[in-house]
Amino acid sequence: MTPRCLAIGLLLASASTTVAAEPPPLPLPPAGNSVPDSRPLPITLPTALRLADTSPLDIAIAAERLQAASAQYDRARVMWLPNLNLGVNYFRHDGQLQDIVGIVFPTNKSAFLVGGGPSLYVGVTDAVFAPLAGKQLVKARQADLQAARNDTTLAVAEAYFTVQQARGEVAGAVDAARRADELVARTSKLAPALAPTVEITRARTELAHRRVAVEAAYERWQLASADLARILRLDPTAVVEPAEDPHLRVTLVDPAFGIDDLIPVALTNRPELAAHQAIIQATIARVRQEKARPLLPNIALRGGAGGTSGLSSGYFGGGLDSDIAKFGGRNTMDLSAVWTFDNLGLGNRAAVREREAENRVAMLELLRTQDRVAAEVTQAVARAKRSAIRVKEAEAGVRDAVDTAERNLTGLGSTKRVGEQLLLVFRPQEAVASVAALEQAYRDYYAAVADSNRAQFRLYRALGHPAQGLNLAPGAP
């Protein structure tokens, strides 16, 4: 499959993105534990991604930079057009004056002009090549805007799944605390001969530890919520509460594709590379501009009908002293073409070398970005594959941890006789360890799920697909 065909295939695949909304066959606790004393802000993943293209400041800044580049391009295209000047000019002279022959004589005179005219000073080189460079800079800013959209979408997705991870950890911590509370109750009912006071104390210590873990999980939820609200510019005082369950799974790119297939897709579609390529073309135009500068003239158009540059035509009158009379039309214009050799041509040579160096820097920047893109794809693929494996391992860990905790708690009062001694089948310290292991299993699972989702979005962004092309549709995992 060619890179272009593969890119098209991936883009089509993104239109039917799957979201695992159904609960997995795991004994997971319910995720209905809102942050106490807070105002929840319900949101869904598709809504968050849509907001990512409207509110974030990074996109707005990139859009304004595009507008500035577009304005500069428009200005470069009208360099040929002269300025239009309108105004009045009053002239007064008293005292000695020298005529064109050199004779000095006294006179008092005045003049008045009302009119206007064009003025222009432009280098033909700039008028020819500046629009070429400006057009490429507009393309670069358009690519930068797309890159900002992609980066913002990734940032929103990562923050969203961090919130989901924290919600899952809250659910797991609450479930572990509930089991620790049950453990304290069951241990307290055991006979002193079977469970000394130290066992009750150990169970209470574990309960306190579980309650601390609940508060820590709530704190992580609030911190992650504030980060997501900052990116989306939502109410920072509310706590974001996703509508989906914390075990939500998203698949954007089929992990079956190999790195060798995906890297060409990224090198074709990443907007950062398109921006660098446009900048290279702009530097090429500037090199040509400096090479042509000594060969093409500077055009100057000036008017001096009233002794003032810029007023070429108008209604003029004057006379001796303050007697302004004999009004009539007047037009004075000066048009010149001048070839300029900066610093005897040495300055032109230096300018060419400077522009050539800028071109080489732009090409090196492109190569560096290509290396970074290839590394990002490789890293994203590794994250996607390894996190998917971690999810499966974590699922097995949750099943075993839940089963172990339930067996230890329900069988805590069971005894067996060994010789003349009556012993517990499940000792309290084993139940304490099982509760701690259960909370850790929950955390491992929700961290693996969040990592898997984040990895999918990182891979999608690494391939350069447009953020607005995402279409998250609920479906089977």
PDB file of C-alpha atoms in Angstrom, residues 26 158 161 165 247-255 377-396 443-460:
ATOM      1  CA  LEU A  26     -15.235  -6.503  34.997  1.00  0.00           C
ATOM      2  CA  GLU A 158      -5.322  14.263  27.353  1.00  0.00           C
ATOM      3  CA  PHE A 161      -8.859  11.369  30.022  1.00  0.00           C
ATOM      4  CA  GLN A 165      -8.666   8.521  35.218  1.00  0.00           C
ATOM      5  CA  HIS A 247     -13.543   2.849  31.485  1.00  0.00           C
ATOM      6  CA  LEU A 248     -14.366   4.544  28.148  1.00  0.00           C
ATOM      7  CA  ARG A 249     -12.098   3.186  25.386  1.00  0.00           C
ATOM      8  CA  VAL A 250     -11.414   5.064  22.140  1.00  0.00           C
ATOM      9  CA  THR A 251      -9.833   3.678  18.962  1.00  0.00           C
ATOM     10  CA  LEU A 252      -8.753   6.212  16.349  1.00  0.00           C
ATOM     11  CA  VAL A 253      -6.002   4.344  14.493  1.00  0.00           C
ATOM     12  CA  ASP A 254      -5.831   0.621  13.972  1.00  0.00           C
ATOM     13  CA  PRO A 255      -2.765  -0.531  15.948  1.00  0.00           C
ATOM     14  CA  VAL A 377       5.036   8.389  15.470  1.00  0.00           C
ATOM     15  CA  THR A 378       7.366   5.722  16.845  1.00  0.00           C
ATOM     16  CA  GLN A 379       6.688   6.798  20.419  1.00  0.00           C
ATOM     17  CA  ALA A 380       2.941   7.010  19.844  1.00  0.00           C
ATOM     18  CA  VAL A 381       2.812   3.522  18.334  1.00  0.00           C
ATOM     19  CA  ALA A 382       4.802   2.144  21.267  1.00  0.00           C
ATOM     20  CA  ARG A 383       2.457   3.860  23.737  1.00  0.00           C
ATOM     21  CA  ALA A 384      -0.636   2.611  21.923  1.00  0.00           C
ATOM     22  CA  LYS A 385       0.512  -1.002  21.777  1.00  0.00           C
ATOM     23  CA  ARG A 386       1.995  -1.194  25.276  1.00  0.00           C
ATOM     24  CA  SER A 387      -0.915   0.572  26.919  1.00  0.00           C
ATOM     25  CA  ALA A 388      -3.346  -1.822  25.221  1.00  0.00           C
ATOM     26  CA  ILE A 389      -1.387  -4.722  26.696  1.00  0.00           C
ATOM     27  CA  ARG A 390      -1.412  -3.034  30.095  1.00  0.00           C
ATOM     28  CA  VAL A 391      -5.182  -2.711  29.923  1.00  0.00           C
ATOM     29  CA  LYS A 392      -5.561  -6.452  29.438  1.00  0.00           C
ATOM     30  CA  GLU A 393      -3.153  -7.203  32.286  1.00  0.00           C
ATOM     31  CA  ALA A 394      -4.899  -4.679  34.512  1.00  0.00           C
ATOM     32  CA  GLU A 395      -8.281  -6.254  33.763  1.00  0.00           C
ATOM     33  CA  ALA A 396      -6.968  -9.587  34.999  1.00  0.00           C
ATOM     34  CA  ARG A 443      -5.674   2.530  39.988  1.00  0.00           C
ATOM     35  CA  ASP A 444      -3.595   0.408  37.607  1.00  0.00           C
ATOM     36  CA  TYR A 445      -6.649  -0.337  35.497  1.00  0.00           C
ATOM     37  CA  TYR A 446      -7.938   3.208  35.155  1.00  0.00           C
ATOM     38  CA  ALA A 447      -4.406   4.491  34.518  1.00  0.00           C
ATOM     39  CA  ALA A 448      -3.951   1.903  31.751  1.00  0.00           C
ATOM     40  CA  VAL A 449      -7.292   2.815  30.152  1.00  0.00           C
ATOM     41  CA  ALA A 450      -6.473   6.532  30.258  1.00  0.00           C
ATOM     42  CA  ASP A 451      -2.991   5.889  28.887  1.00  0.00           C
ATOM     43  CA  SER A 452      -4.472   3.841  26.056  1.00  0.00           C
ATOM     44  CA  ASN A 453      -6.896   6.620  25.116  1.00  0.00           C
ATOM     45  CA  ARG A 454      -4.225   9.283  25.353  1.00  0.00           C
ATOM     46  CA  ALA A 455      -1.937   7.146  23.203  1.00  0.00           C
ATOM     47  CA  GLN A 456      -4.618   6.878  20.526  1.00  0.00           C
ATOM     48  CA  PHE A 457      -4.986  10.644  20.340  1.00  0.00           C
ATOM     49  CA  ARG A 458      -1.211  11.117  20.354  1.00  0.00           C
ATOM     50  CA  LEU A 459      -0.886   8.722  17.451  1.00  0.00           C
ATOM     51  CA  TYR A 460      -3.731  10.408  15.576  1.00  0.00           C
TER      52      TYR A 460
END
